[in-house]
Amino acid sequence: MTDFFAMGGYAWYVWMSYGAVALVILVESLAVRARLRRAADAARTAAAAPSAPAARFQPATGDS
Amino acid sequence: MNFFHYASPATFYPLAGRIARACAIAAAVLTAGGLYLAFVVAPSDATQGEAYRIIFIHVPTAWMAMFLYLVMAFWSALALGFNTRLSAMMAQALAPTGALMAFLALWTGAFWGRPTWGTYWAWDARMTSTLILLFLYLGVIALRHAIVDPRRADRACAVLALVGAVNVPIIYFSVRWWNTLHQGSTVSLTAAPKMAATMLAGMLVMTLAAWCYAIAVSLTRARGIMLERESGAAWTRLAVGTA
């Protein structure tokens, strides 16, 4: 097992590469799900108050 | 089948949800299988030792970075030509994932270049053109945030995305046009691959995983964008279940 993680002396390069990919996948997945949840909550709020001015021309606030 | 049926957010929103879920599951399964091939089945490289195992994420992310740009340019062209709002939302949803793929291609390339070429970075033709690709993605994202009216932002971003598409063939052919540091292609559509079968299998499975991941994550982002931009429309009330 130690041999596996040592990657024949290239541990730093291999795990920095795979670690960065894993981190990006984790953060991006969570971010898009959070953004969808926020948008759905906002849409529900807008639907509950139909007399409010239409929010459809408001710019998006984040680009996660 | 009428393809225009899904050209409106109202009909595409639920379909996108189902596709995203299926692709997320496929991405997880393919990643598990691909990592097994990459770390257990594929042998060490004769000259690079274990450092070559970076190929299994470097090549898929680099391919995705280029391919997603072309998809973004395609949706941008549709948005400009037909003034369809969903096309512009799709282009908008692809930019951040494309930027991350370009970043990862550069990052994993740096960590592969250091042990094999002796340097993290050089102003090599392919590396420089890929850096420009990253800046183009960031430029499209920044331009959108700089324009308050989303419909105007759609058109401006579409023009920038289309002009920037000229960079993709430059990246693709850079290793042929300029003889700098980056090696030529090991896998191409026109010749037999110059690598062991198990290595190639691992790389292709990881590429499929990257495809599925990119589809899942950008469709989920697109759904958020649809709700943000059409909040208050009748279909969003149905979609979030309050009508």
Coordinates of N, CA and C in Angstrom, one line a residue, chain B residues 3-213:
Chain B
F3 N -37.7 18.1 -32.6 CA -36.6 18.6 -31.8 C -36.9 19.9 -31.2
F4 N -37.7 20.7 -31.9 CA -38.0 22.1 -31.3 C -38.9 22.0 -30.1
H5 N -39.5 20.8 -29.8 CA -40.3 20.6 -28.6 C -39.4 21.0 -27.4
Y6 N -38.1 20.6 -27.4 CA -37.3 20.8 -26.2 C -36.5 22.1 -26.3
A7 N -36.9 23.0 -27.2 CA -36.2 24.3 -27.4 C -36.6 25.3 -26.4
S8 N -37.6 25.0 -25.6 CA -38.0 26.0 -24.6 C -37.7 25.5 -23.2
P9 N -37.3 26.4 -22.3 CA -36.9 26.0 -20.9 C -38.0 25.2 -20.3
A10 N -39.3 25.5 -20.5 CA -40.4 24.8 -19.9 C -40.4 23.3 -20.1
T11 N -40.1 22.9 -21.4 CA -40.0 21.5 -21.7 C -38.7 20.9 -21.4
F12 N -37.6 21.7 -21.5 CA -36.3 21.2 -21.4 C -35.9 21.0 -19.9
Y13 N -36.4 21.8 -19.0 CA -36.0 21.8 -17.6 C -36.1 20.4 -17.0
P14 N -37.3 19.7 -17.1 CA -37.4 18.4 -16.5 C -36.6 17.3 -17.3
L15 N -36.5 17.5 -18.6 CA -35.6 16.5 -19.4 C -34.2 16.6 -19.0
A16 N -33.7 17.9 -18.8 CA -32.3 18.1 -18.4 C -32.0 17.5 -17.1
G17 N -33.0 17.5 -16.2 CA -32.8 16.9 -14.8 C -32.6 15.4 -15.0
R18 N -33.4 14.8 -15.8 CA -33.3 13.3 -16.0 C -32.0 13.0 -16.6
I19 N -31.6 13.7 -17.7 CA -30.3 13.5 -18.3 C -29.1 13.7 -17.4
A20 N -29.2 14.8 -16.6 CA -28.1 15.1 -15.6 C -27.9 14.0 -14.6
R21 N -29.1 13.4 -14.1 CA -29.0 12.4 -13.1 C -28.4 11.1 -13.7
A22 N -28.8 10.7 -14.9 CA -28.3 9.5 -15.6 C -26.8 9.7 -15.8
C23 N -26.4 10.9 -16.3 CA -25.0 11.1 -16.6 C -24.1 11.2 -15.4
A24 N -24.7 11.7 -14.3 CA -23.9 11.7 -13.0 C -23.6 10.3 -12.5
I25 N -24.6 9.4 -12.6 CA -24.4 8.0 -12.2 C -23.4 7.4 -13.2
A26 N -23.6 7.6 -14.5 CA -22.6 7.0 -15.4 C -21.2 7.5 -15.2
A27 N -21.1 8.8 -14.9 CA -19.7 9.4 -14.6 C -19.1 8.7 -13.4
A28 N -19.9 8.4 -12.3 CA -19.3 7.8 -11.1 C -18.9 6.4 -11.5
V29 N -19.7 5.6 -12.2 CA -19.3 4.2 -12.5 C -18.1 4.2 -13.4
L30 N -18.1 5.1 -14.4 CA -17.0 5.1 -15.4 C -15.7 5.5 -14.7
T31 N -15.8 6.5 -13.8 CA -14.6 7.0 -13.1 C -14.0 5.8 -12.2
A32 N -14.9 5.1 -11.5 CA -14.4 4.0 -10.7 C -13.7 2.9 -11.6
G33 N -14.4 2.6 -12.7 CA -13.7 1.6 -13.6 C -12.5 2.2 -14.3
G34 N -12.5 3.4 -14.6 CA -11.3 4.0 -15.3 C -10.1 4.1 -14.3
L35 N -10.4 4.4 -13.0 CA -9.3 4.5 -12.1 C -8.7 3.1 -11.8
Y36 N -9.6 2.1 -11.8 CA -9.1 0.7 -11.7 C -8.2 0.4 -12.8
L37 N -8.6 0.7 -14.0 CA -7.7 0.4 -15.2 C -6.4 1.3 -15.1
A38 N -6.6 2.5 -14.6 CA -5.4 3.4 -14.6 C -4.4 3.0 -13.6
F39 N -4.8 2.5 -12.4 CA -3.9 2.3 -11.3 C -3.6 0.8 -11.1
V40 N -4.5 -0.1 -11.5 CA -4.3 -1.5 -11.2 C -3.9 -2.3 -12.4
V41 N -4.7 -2.1 -13.5 CA -4.5 -2.9 -14.7 C -3.3 -2.4 -15.5
A42 N -3.3 -1.1 -15.8 CA -2.2 -0.6 -16.7 C -0.9 -0.7 -16.0
P43 N 0.1 -1.2 -16.8 CA 1.5 -1.4 -16.3 C 2.2 -0.1 -16.1
S44 N 3.4 -0.1 -15.5 CA 4.2 1.1 -15.4 C 4.8 1.4 -16.8
D45 N 5.1 2.6 -17.1 CA 5.7 2.9 -18.4 C 7.2 2.7 -18.3
A46 N 7.7 2.2 -19.5 CA 9.1 1.7 -19.5 C 10.0 2.9 -19.3
T47 N 9.7 4.1 -19.8 CA 10.6 5.2 -19.6 C 10.2 6.2 -18.5
Q48 N 8.9 6.4 -18.3 CA 8.4 7.4 -17.4 C 8.0 6.8 -16.0
G49 N 8.1 5.5 -15.8 CA 7.7 4.9 -14.5 C 6.3 5.2 -14.2
E50 N 6.0 5.6 -13.0 CA 4.6 5.8 -12.6 C 4.1 7.2 -13.0
A51 N 5.0 8.1 -13.3 CA 4.5 9.5 -13.6 C 3.6 9.6 -14.8
Y52 N 3.7 8.6 -15.7 CA 2.8 8.7 -16.9 C 1.3 8.5 -16.5
R53 N 1.0 8.0 -15.3 CA -0.4 7.8 -14.9 C -1.2 9.1 -14.9
I54 N -0.5 10.2 -15.0 CA -1.2 11.5 -15.1 C -2.0 11.6 -16.4
I55 N -1.5 10.8 -17.4 CA -2.2 10.8 -18.7 C -3.7 10.5 -18.6
F56 N -4.1 9.7 -17.6 CA -5.5 9.3 -17.5 C -6.4 10.4 -17.1
I57 N -5.9 11.5 -16.6 CA -6.7 12.7 -16.4 C -6.3 13.9 -17.2
H58 N -5.0 13.9 -17.6 CA -4.5 15.0 -18.4 C -5.2 15.1 -19.8
V59 N -5.2 13.9 -20.5 CA -5.7 13.9 -21.8 C -7.3 14.1 -21.8
P60 N -8.0 13.4 -21.0 CA -9.5 13.7 -20.9 C -9.8 15.2 -20.6
T61 N -9.1 15.8 -19.7 CA -9.5 17.2 -19.4 C -9.1 18.1 -20.5
A62 N -8.0 17.8 -21.2 CA -7.5 18.7 -22.3 C -8.5 18.5 -23.5
W63 N -8.9 17.3 -23.8 CA -9.9 17.1 -24.8 C -11.2 17.8 -24.5
M64 N -11.7 17.6 -23.2 CA -12.9 18.3 -22.8 C -12.9 19.8 -22.9
A65 N -11.7 20.4 -22.5 CA -11.6 21.8 -22.6 C -11.8 22.3 -24.0
M66 N -11.2 21.6 -25.0 CA -11.3 22.0 -26.4 C -12.8 21.7 -26.9
F67 N -13.3 20.5 -26.6 CA -14.6 20.1 -27.1 C -15.7 21.0 -26.5
L68 N -15.6 21.3 -25.2 CA -16.7 22.1 -24.6 C -16.7 23.5 -25.2
Y69 N -15.5 24.0 -25.6 CA -15.5 25.3 -26.2 C -16.3 25.3 -27.6
L70 N -16.1 24.2 -28.3 CA -16.8 24.1 -29.6 C -18.3 24.0 -29.4
V71 N -18.7 23.2 -28.3 CA -20.1 23.1 -28.0 C -20.7 24.5 -27.6
M72 N -19.9 25.2 -26.8 CA -20.3 26.5 -26.4 C -20.5 27.4 -27.6
A73 N -19.5 27.3 -28.5 CA -19.6 28.2 -29.7 C -20.8 27.8 -30.6
F74 N -21.1 26.5 -30.6 CA -22.3 26.0 -31.4 C -23.5 26.6 -30.8
W75 N -23.7 26.5 -29.5 CA -24.9 27.1 -28.9 C -24.9 28.6 -29.1
S76 N -23.8 29.2 -29.0 CA -23.7 30.7 -29.2 C -24.1 31.0 -30.7
A77 N -23.7 30.2 -31.6 CA -24.2 30.5 -33.0 C -25.7 30.3 -33.2
L78 N -26.2 29.3 -32.5 CA -27.7 29.2 -32.6 C -28.4 30.3 -31.9
A79 N -27.8 30.8 -30.8 CA -28.4 31.9 -30.0 C -28.4 33.2 -30.9
L80 N -27.3 33.4 -31.6 CA -27.2 34.6 -32.4 C -28.1 34.4 -33.7
G81 N -28.1 33.3 -34.3 CA -28.8 33.1 -35.5 C -30.3 33.0 -35.3
F82 N -30.8 32.3 -34.3 CA -32.2 32.1 -34.1 C -32.8 32.9 -33.0
N83 N -31.9 33.6 -32.2 CA -32.3 34.3 -31.0 C -33.1 33.5 -30.0
T84 N -32.7 32.2 -29.9 CA -33.3 31.3 -29.0 C -32.7 31.5 -27.6
R85 N -33.6 31.7 -26.6 CA -33.0 32.0 -25.3 C -32.3 30.8 -24.6
L86 N -32.9 29.6 -24.9 CA -32.3 28.4 -24.3 C -30.9 28.1 -24.8
S87 N -30.6 28.4 -26.1 CA -29.3 28.2 -26.6 C -28.3 29.0 -25.8
A88 N -28.7 30.3 -25.6 CA -27.8 31.2 -24.9 C -27.5 30.7 -23.4
M89 N -28.6 30.2 -22.8 CA -28.4 29.6 -21.5 C -27.5 28.4 -21.5
M90 N -27.6 27.6 -22.5 CA -26.7 26.5 -22.6 C -25.2 26.9 -22.7
A91 N -25.0 27.9 -23.6 CA -23.7 28.5 -23.8 C -23.2 29.0 -22.4
Q92 N -24.0 29.7 -21.7 CA -23.7 30.3 -20.4 C -23.3 29.2 -19.4
A93 N -24.0 28.1 -19.5 CA -23.8 27.0 -18.5 C -22.5 26.3 -18.8
L94 N -22.0 26.3 -20.0 CA -20.8 25.5 -20.4 C -19.5 26.2 -20.0
A95 N -19.6 27.6 -20.0 CA -18.3 28.3 -19.8 C -17.5 28.0 -18.5
P96 N -18.2 27.9 -17.3 CA -17.4 27.6 -16.1 C -16.8 26.2 -16.2
T97 N -17.5 25.2 -16.7 CA -17.0 23.9 -16.7 C -15.8 23.8 -17.7
G98 N -16.0 24.5 -18.8 CA -14.9 24.5 -19.8 C -13.7 25.2 -19.2
A99 N -13.9 26.3 -18.5 CA -12.7 27.0 -17.8 C -12.0 26.0 -16.9
L100 N -12.8 25.3 -16.1 CA -12.2 24.4 -15.1 C -11.4 23.3 -15.8
M101 N -12.0 22.8 -16.9 CA -11.3 21.7 -17.7 C -10.0 22.2 -18.3
A102 N -10.0 23.5 -18.8 CA -8.8 24.1 -19.3 C -7.7 24.2 -18.2
F103 N -8.2 24.7 -17.0 CA -7.3 24.9 -15.9 C -6.7 23.5 -15.5
L104 N -7.5 22.5 -15.4 CA -7.0 21.2 -15.0 C -6.1 20.6 -16.1
A105 N -6.3 20.8 -17.4 CA -5.4 20.4 -18.4 C -4.0 21.0 -18.2
L106 N -4.0 22.3 -17.9 CA -2.8 23.0 -17.7 C -2.1 22.6 -16.4
W107 N -2.9 22.4 -15.4 CA -2.3 22.0 -14.0 C -1.7 20.6 -14.1
T108 N -2.5 19.6 -14.6 CA -2.0 18.2 -14.7 C -0.8 18.2 -15.7
G109 N -0.9 19.0 -16.7 CA 0.2 19.1 -17.7 C 1.5 19.5 -17.0
A110 N 1.4 20.5 -16.1 CA 2.5 21.1 -15.4 C 3.1 20.0 -14.5
F111 N 2.3 19.3 -13.8 CA 2.8 18.2 -12.9 C 3.2 17.0 -13.7
W112 N 3.0 16.9 -14.9 CA 3.5 15.8 -15.7 C 4.8 16.3 -16.4
G113 N 4.8 17.6 -16.8 CA 6.0 18.1 -17.5 C 7.2 18.2 -16.6
R114 N 7.0 18.5 -15.3 CA 8.1 18.7 -14.4 C 9.0 17.4 -14.3
P115 N 8.4 16.2 -14.0 CA 9.3 15.0 -14.0 C 9.8 14.5 -15.4
T116 N 9.0 14.8 -16.4 CA 9.4 14.2 -17.7 C 10.2 15.2 -18.6
W117 N 9.8 16.5 -18.5 CA 10.6 17.4 -19.4 C 11.5 18.3 -18.5
G118 N 11.3 18.3 -17.2 CA 12.2 19.1 -16.3 C 11.7 20.5 -16.1
T119 N 10.4 20.8 -16.5 CA 9.9 22.1 -16.2 C 8.4 22.0 -16.0
Y120 N 7.9 22.9 -15.1 CA 6.4 23.0 -14.9 C 5.8 23.7 -16.1
W121 N 6.5 24.7 -16.6 CA 5.9 25.5 -17.6 C 6.9 26.0 -18.6
A122 N 6.5 26.1 -19.9 CA 7.3 26.7 -20.9 C 6.4 27.3 -21.9
W123 N 6.9 28.3 -22.6 CA 6.0 29.0 -23.6 C 5.9 28.2 -24.9
D124 N 5.6 27.0 -24.7 CA 5.4 26.0 -25.8 C 4.1 26.3 -26.6
A125 N 4.0 26.0 -27.8 CA 2.8 26.4 -28.7 C 1.5 25.8 -28.1
R126 N 1.6 24.5 -27.7 CA 0.3 23.9 -27.2 C 0.0 24.5 -25.9
M127 N 0.9 24.6 -25.0 CA 0.7 25.1 -23.6 C 0.1 26.5 -23.7
T128 N 0.8 27.4 -24.5 CA 0.4 28.8 -24.6 C -1.0 28.9 -25.2
S129 N -1.3 28.1 -26.3 CA -2.7 28.2 -26.9 C -3.7 27.7 -25.9
T130 N -3.4 26.7 -25.1 CA -4.3 26.2 -24.1 C -4.6 27.3 -23.0
L131 N -3.5 28.0 -22.6 CA -3.6 29.1 -21.7 C -4.6 30.2 -22.3
I132 N -4.5 30.4 -23.6 CA -5.4 31.4 -24.2 C -6.8 30.9 -24.2
L133 N -7.0 29.6 -24.3 CA -8.3 29.0 -24.2 C -8.9 29.2 -22.8
L134 N -8.1 29.1 -21.8 CA -8.6 29.4 -20.4 C -9.0 30.8 -20.3
F135 N -8.1 31.7 -20.9 CA -8.5 33.2 -20.8 C -9.7 33.5 -21.6
L136 N -9.9 32.8 -22.7 CA -11.2 33.0 -23.5 C -12.4 32.6 -22.7
Y137 N -12.3 31.5 -22.0 CA -13.4 31.1 -21.1 C -13.7 32.1 -20.1
L138 N -12.6 32.5 -19.4 CA -12.7 33.5 -18.4 C -13.2 34.8 -18.9
G139 N -12.8 35.2 -20.2 CA -13.3 36.4 -20.8 C -14.8 36.3 -21.0
V140 N -15.3 35.2 -21.5 CA -16.8 35.0 -21.7 C -17.5 35.2 -20.4
I141 N -17.0 34.6 -19.4 CA -17.7 34.6 -18.1 C -17.7 36.1 -17.6
A142 N -16.5 36.8 -17.7 CA -16.4 38.1 -17.2 C -17.3 39.1 -18.0
L143 N -17.4 38.8 -19.3 CA -18.2 39.7 -20.1 C -19.6 39.6 -19.7
R144 N -20.1 38.4 -19.4 CA -21.5 38.2 -19.0 C -21.8 39.0 -17.7
H145 N -20.8 39.0 -16.8 CA -21.0 39.7 -15.5 C -20.9 41.2 -15.7
A146 N -20.3 41.6 -16.8 CA -20.1 43.1 -17.0 C -21.4 43.7 -17.7
I147 N -22.3 42.9 -18.2 CA -23.5 43.5 -18.9 C -24.7 43.1 -18.1
V148 N -25.5 44.1 -17.7 CA -26.6 43.9 -16.8 C -27.8 43.2 -17.5
D149 N -28.1 43.6 -18.7 CA -29.2 43.0 -19.4 C -28.8 41.6 -20.0
P150 N -29.4 40.5 -19.5 CA -29.0 39.2 -19.9 C -29.1 38.9 -21.4
R151 N -30.1 39.5 -22.1 CA -30.2 39.3 -23.5 C -29.1 40.0 -24.3
R152 N -28.7 41.1 -23.8 CA -27.5 41.8 -24.5 C -26.2 41.0 -24.2
A153 N -26.1 40.5 -22.9 CA -25.0 39.7 -22.5 C -24.9 38.5 -23.4
D154 N -26.1 37.9 -23.7 CA -26.1 36.7 -24.5 C -25.4 36.9 -25.8
R155 N -25.8 38.1 -26.5 CA -25.3 38.3 -27.8 C -23.8 38.7 -27.8
A156 N -23.4 39.5 -26.8 CA -22.0 39.8 -26.7 C -21.1 38.6 -26.4
C157 N -21.6 37.7 -25.5 CA -20.8 36.5 -25.2 C -20.8 35.6 -26.4
A158 N -21.9 35.5 -27.1 CA -21.9 34.6 -28.3 C -20.9 35.1 -29.3
V159 N -20.8 36.4 -29.6 CA -19.8 36.9 -30.5 C -18.4 36.6 -30.1
L160 N -18.1 36.8 -28.8 CA -16.8 36.5 -28.2 C -16.5 35.0 -28.4
A161 N -17.5 34.2 -28.0 CA -17.3 32.7 -28.1 C -17.0 32.3 -29.5
L162 N -17.7 32.9 -30.5 CA -17.5 32.5 -31.9 C -16.1 32.9 -32.4
V163 N -15.7 34.2 -32.1 CA -14.4 34.7 -32.5 C -13.3 33.8 -31.9
G164 N -13.5 33.4 -30.6 CA -12.5 32.7 -29.9 C -12.3 31.3 -30.4
A165 N -13.4 30.8 -31.1 CA -13.3 29.4 -31.6 C -12.2 29.1 -32.6
V166 N -11.6 30.2 -33.2 CA -10.5 30.1 -34.0 C -9.3 29.5 -33.3
N167 N -9.3 29.6 -32.0 CA -8.1 29.1 -31.2 C -8.1 27.6 -31.1
V168 N -9.3 27.0 -31.2 CA -9.4 25.5 -31.0 C -8.6 24.7 -32.0
P169 N -8.8 25.0 -33.3 CA -7.9 24.3 -34.3 C -6.4 24.6 -34.1
I170 N -6.1 25.8 -33.6 CA -4.7 26.2 -33.3 C -4.1 25.3 -32.3
I171 N -4.9 25.0 -31.2 CA -4.5 24.1 -30.1 C -4.3 22.7 -30.7
Y172 N -5.3 22.3 -31.5 CA -5.3 20.9 -32.0 C -4.0 20.7 -32.9
F173 N -3.8 21.6 -33.8 CA -2.7 21.4 -34.7 C -1.3 22.0 -34.3
S174 N -1.3 22.6 -33.1 CA -0.1 23.3 -32.6 C 1.1 22.3 -32.6
V175 N 0.9 21.1 -32.2 CA 2.0 20.1 -32.1 C 2.5 19.8 -33.5
R176 N 1.8 20.0 -34.5 CA 2.3 19.8 -35.9 C 2.9 21.0 -36.5
W177 N 2.2 22.2 -36.2 CA 2.7 23.4 -36.9 C 4.0 23.9 -36.3
W178 N 4.1 23.8 -35.0 CA 5.3 24.3 -34.3 C 6.0 23.2 -33.6
N179 N 7.3 23.0 -33.8 CA 8.0 22.0 -33.2 C 8.6 22.5 -31.9
T180 N 7.8 22.6 -30.9 CA 8.3 23.1 -29.6 C 8.2 21.9 -28.6
L181 N 7.9 22.2 -27.3 CA 8.2 21.1 -26.3 C 7.2 20.0 -26.3
H182 N 5.9 20.3 -26.4 CA 4.8 19.3 -26.3 C 4.9 18.3 -27.4
Q183 N 4.8 17.0 -27.0 CA 4.9 15.9 -28.0 C 3.7 15.9 -28.9
G184 N 3.9 15.2 -30.0 CA 2.8 15.0 -31.0 C 1.7 14.1 -30.4
S185 N 0.6 13.9 -31.1 CA -0.5 13.1 -30.6 C -0.1 11.6 -30.6
T186 N -0.5 11.0 -29.5 CA -0.3 9.5 -29.3 C -1.5 8.8 -29.9
V187 N -2.6 9.4 -29.7 CA -3.9 8.9 -30.2 C -4.5 9.8 -31.2
S188 N -4.8 9.3 -32.4 CA -5.5 10.2 -33.4 C -6.5 9.4 -34.1
L189 N -7.4 10.1 -34.9 CA -8.4 9.4 -35.6 C -7.9 8.7 -36.8
T190 N -6.7 9.1 -37.3 CA -6.2 8.6 -38.6 C -5.1 7.6 -38.5
A191 N -4.6 7.2 -37.3 CA -3.6 6.2 -37.2 C -3.8 5.3 -36.0
A192 N -3.2 4.2 -36.0 CA -3.3 3.3 -34.9 C -2.6 3.9 -33.7
P193 N -3.2 3.8 -32.5 CA -2.6 4.4 -31.3 C -1.2 3.8 -31.0
K194 N -0.4 4.7 -30.5 CA 1.0 4.3 -30.2 C 1.2 4.0 -28.7
M195 N 0.2 3.3 -28.1 CA 0.4 3.0 -26.7 C -0.3 1.6 -26.4
A196 N 0.1 1.1 -25.2 CA -0.4 -0.3 -24.9 C -1.9 -0.3 -24.8
A197 N -2.5 -1.4 -25.1 CA -4.0 -1.5 -25.1 C -4.7 -1.2 -23.8
T198 N -4.1 -1.6 -22.7 CA -4.7 -1.4 -21.3 C -4.6 0.1 -21.0
M199 N -3.5 0.7 -21.4 CA -3.3 2.2 -21.2 C -4.4 2.9 -22.0
L200 N -4.5 2.5 -23.2 CA -5.5 3.2 -24.1 C -6.9 3.0 -23.5
A201 N -7.2 1.8 -23.1 CA -8.6 1.5 -22.5 C -8.8 2.4 -21.3
G202 N -7.9 2.5 -20.4 CA -8.1 3.4 -19.2 C -8.3 4.8 -19.6
M203 N -7.5 5.3 -20.6 CA -7.7 6.7 -21.1 C -9.1 6.9 -21.7
L204 N -9.5 5.9 -22.5 CA -10.8 6.1 -23.1 C -12.0 6.1 -22.1
V205 N -11.9 5.2 -21.1 CA -12.9 5.1 -20.1 C -12.9 6.4 -19.3
M206 N -11.8 6.9 -19.0 CA -11.7 8.2 -18.2 C -12.3 9.3 -19.1
T207 N -12.0 9.3 -20.4 CA -12.6 10.3 -21.3 C -14.1 10.2 -21.3
L208 N -14.7 9.0 -21.4 CA -16.1 8.9 -21.3 C -16.7 9.4 -20.0
A209 N -15.9 9.1 -18.9 CA -16.3 9.6 -17.6 C -16.3 11.2 -17.6
A210 N -15.3 11.8 -18.2 CA -15.2 13.2 -18.3 C -16.4 13.8 -19.1
W211 N -16.8 13.1 -20.1 CA -18.0 13.5 -20.9 C -19.2 13.6 -20.0
C212 N -19.4 12.4 -19.4 CA -20.6 12.3 -18.6 C -20.7 13.3 -17.5
Y213 N -19.5 13.5 -16.8 CA -19.4 14.5 -15.8 C -19.7 15.9 -16.3

